[in-house]
Short mmCIF file of C-alpha atoms and ligand atoms in Angstrom, two decimals:
data_model
loop_
_atom_site.label_atom_id
_atom_site.label_comp_id
_atom_site.label_asym_id
_atom_site.label_seq_id
_atom_site.Cartn_x
_atom_site.Cartn_y
_atom_site.Cartn_z
CA VAL A 1 -159.94 76.20 44.66
CA SER A 2 -156.43 75.65 45.94
CA VAL A 3 -155.23 72.16 46.41
CA VAL A 4 -153.17 71.70 49.51
CA VAL A 5 -151.30 68.60 50.49
CA LEU A 6 -150.39 67.97 54.06
CA TYR A 7 -147.15 66.10 54.18
CA ASN A 8 -146.52 65.59 57.80
CA GLY A 9 -144.49 62.45 57.50
CA PRO A 10 -145.77 58.92 57.67
CA GLY A 11 -147.23 57.75 60.95
CA ASP A 12 -148.70 61.11 61.89
CA ALA A 13 -151.68 60.99 64.22
CA PRO A 14 -155.03 60.96 62.37
CA ALA A 15 -156.46 63.36 64.98
CA GLU A 16 -153.82 65.93 64.10
CA ILE A 17 -154.50 65.57 60.38
CA ASP A 18 -158.21 66.05 61.08
CA ALA A 19 -157.40 69.14 63.11
CA TRP A 20 -155.44 70.65 60.21
CA ARG A 21 -158.25 69.86 57.79
CA GLY A 22 -160.82 71.36 60.13
CA TYR A 23 -158.95 74.61 60.84
CA LEU A 24 -157.95 75.22 57.21
CA LYS A 25 -161.41 74.54 55.83
CA ALA A 26 -163.03 76.67 58.52
CA CYS A 27 -160.94 79.63 57.30
CA ASP A 28 -161.27 78.81 53.61
CA PRO A 29 -163.92 76.28 52.60
CA GLY A 30 -162.51 76.36 49.06
CA ILE A 31 -159.40 74.47 50.10
CA ASP A 32 -159.19 70.97 48.69
CA PHE A 33 -157.20 69.26 51.42
CA ARG A 34 -155.31 66.10 50.61
CA VAL A 35 -153.03 64.03 52.76
CA TRP A 36 -149.77 62.59 51.48
CA PRO A 37 -149.37 60.02 49.94
CA ASP A 38 -152.95 60.26 48.61
CA THR A 39 -152.23 63.38 46.61
CA GLY A 40 -154.23 62.61 43.49
CA PRO A 41 -152.68 63.88 40.23
CA LEU A 42 -149.45 65.68 41.10
CA ALA A 43 -150.13 68.54 38.66
CA GLU A 44 -153.20 69.53 40.70
CA ILE A 45 -151.21 70.40 43.81
CA ASP A 46 -150.75 74.11 44.48
CA TYR A 47 -149.25 74.12 47.98
CA CYS A 48 -147.51 71.70 50.30
CA LEU A 49 -147.58 71.89 54.06
CA ALA A 50 -144.66 69.77 55.06
CA TRP A 51 -142.61 68.53 57.98
CA MET A 52 -139.89 65.92 57.62
CA SER A 53 -140.81 65.34 53.98
CA LYS A 54 -139.05 62.59 52.09
CA PRO A 55 -136.07 63.96 50.12
CA GLY A 56 -137.09 64.44 46.49
CA ASP A 57 -140.81 64.37 47.16
CA LEU A 58 -141.44 68.10 47.01
CA ALA A 59 -139.91 68.21 43.53
CA ARG A 60 -142.68 66.04 42.13
CA TYR A 61 -145.39 68.73 41.98
CA PRO A 62 -144.98 70.63 38.68
CA ASN A 63 -147.40 73.46 39.58
CA LEU A 64 -146.32 74.04 43.17
CA LYS A 65 -146.64 77.72 44.24
CA ALA A 66 -145.23 77.62 47.78
CA ILE A 67 -144.03 75.29 50.49
CA PHE A 68 -145.16 75.91 54.05
CA TRP A 69 -142.73 74.16 56.36
CA LEU A 70 -144.47 73.23 59.58
CA GLY A 71 -141.44 73.85 61.76
CA ALA A 72 -139.18 76.79 62.53
CA GLY A 73 -135.91 75.07 61.65
CA VAL A 74 -135.40 74.22 57.97
CA ASP A 75 -132.13 72.29 58.22
CA HIS A 76 -133.83 69.00 57.30
CA LEU A 77 -135.59 70.59 54.33
CA LEU A 78 -132.45 72.23 52.98
CA LYS A 79 -130.69 68.86 52.91
CA ASP A 80 -133.12 67.88 50.11
CA ARG A 81 -130.98 68.18 46.97
CA GLU A 82 -134.07 68.29 44.76
CA LEU A 83 -135.84 70.96 46.79
CA PRO A 84 -137.79 73.28 44.41
CA ARG A 85 -135.98 76.55 45.12
CA HIS A 86 -138.02 78.66 42.69
CA VAL A 87 -141.08 78.77 44.97
CA PRO A 88 -141.20 80.62 48.30
CA ILE A 89 -140.32 78.34 51.18
CA VAL A 90 -142.03 79.65 54.29
CA ARG A 91 -140.86 78.51 57.70
CA LEU A 92 -143.15 78.43 60.70
CA VAL A 93 -143.28 81.54 62.83
CA ASP A 94 -146.24 80.93 65.04
CA PRO A 95 -147.24 82.49 68.37
CA GLY A 96 -148.08 79.03 69.72
CA LEU A 97 -144.66 77.64 68.79
CA THR A 98 -142.92 80.68 70.25
CA ALA A 99 -144.89 80.48 73.51
CA GLY A 100 -144.05 76.79 73.87
CA MET A 101 -140.33 77.42 73.46
CA THR A 102 -140.34 80.29 75.92
CA GLU A 103 -142.05 78.07 78.50
CA TYR A 104 -139.38 75.42 77.97
CA VAL A 105 -136.55 77.92 78.28
CA LEU A 106 -138.04 79.50 81.38
CA GLN A 107 -138.64 76.11 83.00
CA HIS A 108 -135.04 75.02 82.59
CA VAL A 109 -133.40 78.38 83.29
CA LEU A 110 -135.41 78.67 86.50
CA ARG A 111 -134.53 75.12 87.44
CA TYR A 112 -130.83 75.91 87.15
CA HIS A 113 -131.15 79.33 88.74
CA LEU A 114 -132.95 77.77 91.70
CA ARG A 115 -130.32 74.96 91.86
CA GLN A 116 -132.94 72.23 91.59
CA PRO A 117 -130.53 69.54 90.26
CA GLU A 118 -128.50 69.94 93.48
CA PHE A 119 -131.62 69.71 95.65
CA ASP A 120 -132.66 66.61 93.67
CA ALA A 121 -129.31 65.04 94.51
CA PHE A 122 -129.72 65.95 98.21
CA GLN A 123 -133.19 64.40 98.21
CA ARG A 124 -131.80 61.14 96.83
CA GLN A 125 -129.34 61.12 99.75
CA GLY A 126 -131.98 62.10 102.33
CA LEU A 127 -130.11 65.35 103.00
CA TRP A 128 -131.81 68.49 104.40
CA ARG A 129 -129.36 71.06 103.07
CA LYS A 130 -129.88 74.70 102.10
CA LEU A 131 -127.98 76.41 99.27
CA ASP A 132 -127.67 80.11 98.49
CA ILE A 133 -129.69 81.29 95.53
CA PRO A 134 -128.66 84.65 94.04
CA LEU A 135 -131.09 87.34 93.01
CA ALA A 136 -132.14 86.96 89.37
CA LYS A 137 -130.29 90.21 88.54
CA ASP A 138 -127.07 88.45 89.51
CA ARG A 139 -127.74 85.37 87.36
CA ARG A 140 -126.26 85.73 83.90
CA VAL A 141 -128.26 83.97 81.20
CA GLY A 142 -126.97 83.91 77.62
CA LEU A 143 -129.02 83.13 74.54
CA MET A 144 -127.33 81.94 71.37
CA GLY A 145 -129.70 83.24 68.70
CA LEU A 146 -131.80 86.36 69.02
CA GLY A 147 -134.35 85.55 66.35
CA VAL A 148 -138.06 84.95 66.76
CA LEU A 149 -137.62 82.45 69.60
CA GLY A 150 -134.56 84.03 71.21
CA ARG A 151 -136.22 87.44 71.41
CA ASP A 152 -139.35 86.17 73.10
CA ALA A 153 -137.38 84.11 75.62
CA ALA A 154 -135.05 87.07 76.24
CA ALA A 155 -137.98 89.41 76.89
CA LYS A 156 -139.55 87.05 79.44
CA LEU A 157 -136.19 86.46 81.15
CA VAL A 158 -135.71 90.23 81.38
CA ASP A 159 -139.21 90.48 82.89
CA LEU A 160 -138.10 88.03 85.57
CA GLY A 161 -135.11 90.25 86.28
CA PHE A 162 -132.27 88.08 84.90
CA ALA A 163 -129.05 89.56 83.55
CA VAL A 164 -129.63 88.58 79.93
CA ALA A 165 -127.20 88.59 77.01
CA ALA A 166 -127.66 87.30 73.49
CA TRP A 167 -125.41 86.43 70.59
CA SER A 168 -126.48 86.67 66.95
CA ALA A 169 -124.94 86.77 63.48
CA SER A 170 -125.63 90.46 62.81
CA PRO A 171 -125.64 93.34 65.32
CA LYS A 172 -128.86 93.66 67.29
CA THR A 173 -130.29 95.86 69.99
CA MET A 174 -132.85 94.94 72.59
CA ALA A 175 -133.84 96.75 75.78
CA ASP A 176 -132.06 95.35 78.84
CA VAL A 177 -130.25 92.69 76.82
CA ALA A 178 -126.48 92.84 76.32
CA CYS A 179 -126.12 92.10 72.62
CA PHE A 180 -123.09 90.35 71.13
CA HIS A 181 -122.63 89.25 67.54
CA GLY A 182 -120.28 87.46 65.21
CA ASP A 183 -117.40 85.10 65.80
CA GLU A 184 -115.20 87.82 67.30
CA GLN A 185 -117.66 88.45 70.18
CA LEU A 186 -118.53 84.81 70.88
CA MET A 187 -115.90 84.26 73.58
CA ALA A 188 -116.81 87.45 75.46
CA PHE A 189 -120.47 86.40 75.36
CA LEU A 190 -119.67 82.91 76.69
CA GLY A 191 -117.33 84.23 79.37
CA ARG A 192 -120.18 86.12 81.06
CA THR A 193 -122.78 83.34 80.69
CA GLU A 194 -123.72 81.04 83.59
CA ILE A 195 -126.78 79.52 81.92
CA LEU A 196 -126.38 79.07 78.16
CA VAL A 197 -129.46 78.55 75.98
CA CYS A 198 -129.03 77.54 72.34
CA LEU A 199 -131.76 78.75 69.98
CA LEU A 200 -129.72 78.90 66.78
CA PRO A 201 -130.66 77.47 63.40
CA LEU A 202 -128.49 74.55 62.29
CA THR A 203 -126.32 75.74 59.40
CA PRO A 204 -122.74 75.00 58.33
CA ALA A 205 -121.68 78.00 60.46
CA THR A 206 -123.38 76.79 63.64
CA ALA A 207 -122.86 73.01 63.39
CA GLY A 208 -120.82 71.78 66.36
CA ILE A 209 -120.76 75.24 67.96
CA ILE A 210 -121.12 73.76 71.45
CA ASN A 211 -117.74 72.08 71.57
CA ALA A 212 -114.66 71.69 73.81
CA ARG A 213 -113.46 75.23 73.05
CA THR A 214 -116.77 77.02 73.59
CA LEU A 215 -117.68 74.95 76.66
CA ALA A 216 -114.29 75.79 78.19
CA ALA A 217 -115.06 79.48 77.62
CA LEU A 218 -118.09 79.26 79.93
CA PRO A 219 -117.39 79.86 83.63
CA ARG A 220 -116.90 76.73 85.76
CA GLY A 221 -120.26 75.37 86.95
CA ALA A 222 -122.23 76.75 83.98
CA CYS A 223 -125.32 74.96 82.69
CA VAL A 224 -126.28 74.39 79.06
CA ILE A 225 -129.75 74.15 77.53
CA ASN A 226 -129.96 73.04 73.91
CA ALA A 227 -133.43 73.35 72.42
CA ALA A 228 -132.26 74.05 68.86
CA ARG A 229 -130.73 71.10 67.01
CA GLY A 230 -128.60 68.14 68.09
CA GLY A 231 -126.02 69.06 65.46
CA HIS A 232 -125.08 72.14 67.47
CA VAL A 233 -123.46 69.96 70.12
CA VAL A 234 -120.31 67.86 69.86
CA ASP A 235 -121.64 65.08 72.09
CA ALA A 236 -118.29 63.73 73.31
CA ASP A 237 -117.07 67.24 74.19
CA LEU A 238 -120.18 67.90 76.26
CA VAL A 239 -119.87 64.59 78.13
CA ALA A 240 -116.18 65.33 78.84
CA ALA A 241 -116.99 68.83 80.15
CA LEU A 242 -119.74 67.39 82.40
CA ASP A 243 -117.48 64.59 83.64
CA ARG A 244 -114.76 66.97 84.72
CA GLY A 245 -117.32 69.22 86.38
CA HIS A 246 -116.64 72.27 84.24
CA ILE A 247 -120.24 72.12 83.09
CA ALA A 248 -122.57 71.33 86.00
CA HIS A 249 -125.63 70.20 84.10
CA ALA A 250 -127.16 70.11 80.62
CA THR A 251 -130.71 69.99 79.34
CA LEU A 252 -131.00 68.53 75.87
CA ASP A 253 -134.15 68.37 73.76
CA VAL A 254 -132.58 67.64 70.39
CA PHE A 255 -130.03 65.11 69.19
CA THR A 256 -127.90 64.37 66.15
CA GLU A 257 -129.79 61.12 65.75
CA GLU A 258 -133.45 61.08 66.76
CA PRO A 259 -134.78 59.07 68.45
CA LEU A 260 -131.61 59.13 70.56
CA PRO A 261 -130.08 55.62 70.23
CA VAL A 262 -130.57 53.52 73.38
CA GLU A 263 -126.84 53.02 73.83
CA HIS A 264 -126.05 56.77 73.77
CA ALA A 265 -124.20 58.05 76.87
CA PHE A 266 -126.65 60.95 77.26
CA TRP A 267 -129.45 58.62 78.40
CA ARG A 268 -127.82 57.62 81.64
CA HIS A 269 -125.66 60.64 82.40
CA PRO A 270 -126.51 61.92 85.91
CA GLN A 271 -125.90 65.56 84.89
CA ILE A 272 -128.12 65.45 81.82
CA THR A 273 -131.84 66.15 81.62
CA LEU A 274 -133.34 64.82 78.44
CA THR A 275 -136.58 65.53 76.58
CA PRO A 276 -137.59 63.90 73.25
CA HIS A 277 -137.67 66.94 70.90
CA VAL A 278 -140.72 68.47 72.52
CA ALA A 279 -139.33 71.85 73.61
CA SER A 280 -141.98 73.33 71.39
CA GLN A 281 -144.40 71.56 69.13
CA THR A 282 -146.41 72.62 66.12
CA ILE A 283 -150.05 72.83 67.09
CA ALA A 284 -152.65 73.03 64.30
CA GLU A 285 -154.83 75.50 66.18
CA THR A 286 -152.32 78.35 65.92
CA ALA A 287 -150.07 77.14 63.09
CA SER A 288 -152.99 76.77 60.67
CA GLN A 289 -153.83 80.46 61.08
CA VAL A 290 -150.28 81.41 60.13
CA VAL A 291 -150.42 79.13 57.09
CA ILE A 292 -153.74 80.65 56.01
CA GLU A 293 -152.15 84.14 56.12
CA GLY A 294 -149.27 82.85 54.00
CA LEU A 295 -151.66 81.27 51.48
CA LYS A 296 -153.55 84.55 51.20
CA ALA A 297 -150.33 86.42 50.50
CA VAL A 298 -149.18 84.04 47.77
CA ARG A 299 -152.61 84.08 46.12
CA ALA A 300 -152.58 87.88 46.15
CA GLY A 301 -149.19 87.84 44.43
CA ARG A 302 -147.36 89.03 47.54
CA LEU A 303 -144.33 87.44 49.12
CA PRO A 304 -145.46 85.78 52.35
CA ALA A 305 -143.76 86.59 55.64
CA ASN A 306 -140.93 84.40 56.91
CA VAL A 307 -139.62 83.15 53.61
CA VAL A 308 -136.42 81.19 54.18
CA ASP A 309 -133.25 82.92 53.00
CA LEU A 310 -131.67 80.09 51.00
CA GLN A 311 -128.33 81.90 50.98
CA LYS A 312 -128.17 82.13 54.77
CA GLY A 313 -129.78 78.72 55.27
CA TYR A 314 -132.39 79.85 57.82
P1 NDP B 1 -134.61 82.75 63.63
O1 NDP B 1 -134.14 82.55 62.23
O2 NDP B 1 -135.71 83.70 63.87
O3 NDP B 1 -133.37 83.21 64.55
C1 NDP B 1 -132.12 82.66 64.44
C2 NDP B 1 -131.12 83.47 65.24
O4 NDP B 1 -129.85 82.80 65.18
C3 NDP B 1 -130.90 84.87 64.69
O5 NDP B 1 -130.74 85.79 65.73
C4 NDP B 1 -129.60 84.74 63.92
O6 NDP B 1 -128.83 85.91 63.81
C5 NDP B 1 -128.86 83.73 64.77
N1 NDP B 1 -127.80 83.08 64.00
C6 NDP B 1 -127.91 82.37 62.86
N2 NDP B 1 -126.69 81.97 62.42
C7 NDP B 1 -125.80 82.47 63.31
C8 NDP B 1 -124.39 82.43 63.41
N3 NDP B 1 -123.64 81.79 62.49
N4 NDP B 1 -123.81 83.05 64.45
C9 NDP B 1 -124.54 83.71 65.37
N5 NDP B 1 -125.90 83.79 65.35
C10 NDP B 1 -126.50 83.17 64.32
O7 NDP B 1 -134.97 81.30 64.19
P2 NDP B 1 -136.03 80.92 65.33
O8 NDP B 1 -135.76 81.74 66.51
O9 NDP B 1 -137.40 80.93 64.77
O10 NDP B 1 -135.65 79.39 65.59
C11 NDP B 1 -134.34 79.01 66.01
C12 NDP B 1 -134.17 77.51 65.94
O11 NDP B 1 -134.86 76.88 67.02
C13 NDP B 1 -134.74 76.81 64.71
O12 NDP B 1 -133.87 76.95 63.60
C14 NDP B 1 -134.88 75.38 65.17
O13 NDP B 1 -133.71 74.66 64.85
C15 NDP B 1 -135.02 75.49 66.68
N6 NDP B 1 -136.34 75.04 67.14
C16 NDP B 1 -136.41 73.93 67.95
C17 NDP B 1 -137.62 73.49 68.43
C18 NDP B 1 -137.71 72.34 69.37
O14 NDP B 1 -138.79 71.86 69.66
N7 NDP B 1 -136.61 71.86 69.90
C19 NDP B 1 -138.88 74.15 68.08
C20 NDP B 1 -138.70 75.31 67.23
C21 NDP B 1 -137.46 75.71 66.78
P3 NDP B 1 -129.36 87.15 62.92
O15 NDP B 1 -130.55 87.68 63.68
O16 NDP B 1 -128.25 88.10 62.92
O17 NDP B 1 -129.73 86.58 61.59
C1 OXD B 2 -139.01 73.18 64.73
C2 OXD B 2 -138.98 72.03 65.63
O1 OXD B 2 -138.01 73.48 64.07
O2 OXD B 2 -140.06 71.65 66.13
O3 OXD B 2 -140.07 73.82 64.65
O4 OXD B 2 -137.92 71.49 65.88
#
């Protein structure tokens, strides 16, 4: 019997908790599933499935064997000063999560490619006005981050015929994608990018990466889609770039403070499209299968896939 605690943050929907219990027990009836804070004796807990856990909480389980983080980005987790670093910390790499993000990226890239914000503005003015729309091969999309999510989005954008580039930390190759890497190639990558999509992890190296300097490096009229973390964007710099028309439009799913405070300028900015951190969501149906595979690996004495590199911070 393995004792698993689901720590999905207070206020989580009971239906979702039931779904996790159901899927995990269907795969492994031996799992003793407990829901935080009703953990029972802390020494009995073998594994934690966690999202937005309370700092310090994961350090309380003396016999913990692994942490399964129920999200792809571990920036919140790594802020926990008492995080037990001796156990494998597995981030979520899940086909359902990847598919959701690719849908979001495609939706917003297509919307910009097809100039929908301009048609929306014409509609509000009662204007019947046509605009030229280039072939996809002449639309330059740039992905910051060519990891699990960036690669899938890039592949689907290539399928649609877009001129795709990507920027990563280390050198990469991908068919039909112009690959850039490292600080020294960032400006060249931005200079050729009309629609910028951020899918980076939030680390000290990427915090504030969408700022006055990098926005100015994009061609005039570029659009920005941030589906990674709010901390990637310097909010005031983005608003300034939108106000002077250098950036035409931005789609933002994530914010430095969530929920986004009511008084924040982003809410009412006419060139901003906002979603409440839903670009992709963890769904028990697919995520539970990934967790089960990880549990099997740890029990068999193997290192599970997608262990977070604590040195790199993602
Ligand atoms: P991965 O770790 O698979 O990929 C990260 C990519 O970013 C890699 O290509 C990596 O480069 C690159 N990168 C990291 N640091 C730098 C740097 N300093 N300079 C240039 N490139 C860098 O992550 P995922 O694709 O799984 O997820 C990306 C992020 O998406 C998550 O961290 C999370 O914050 C966000 N996310 C948001 C969701 C939402 O609903 N809004 C849902 C899911 C995820 P290299 O390959 O060389 O290491
Ligand atoms: C994630 C997220 O990191 O949902 O998975 O933001």
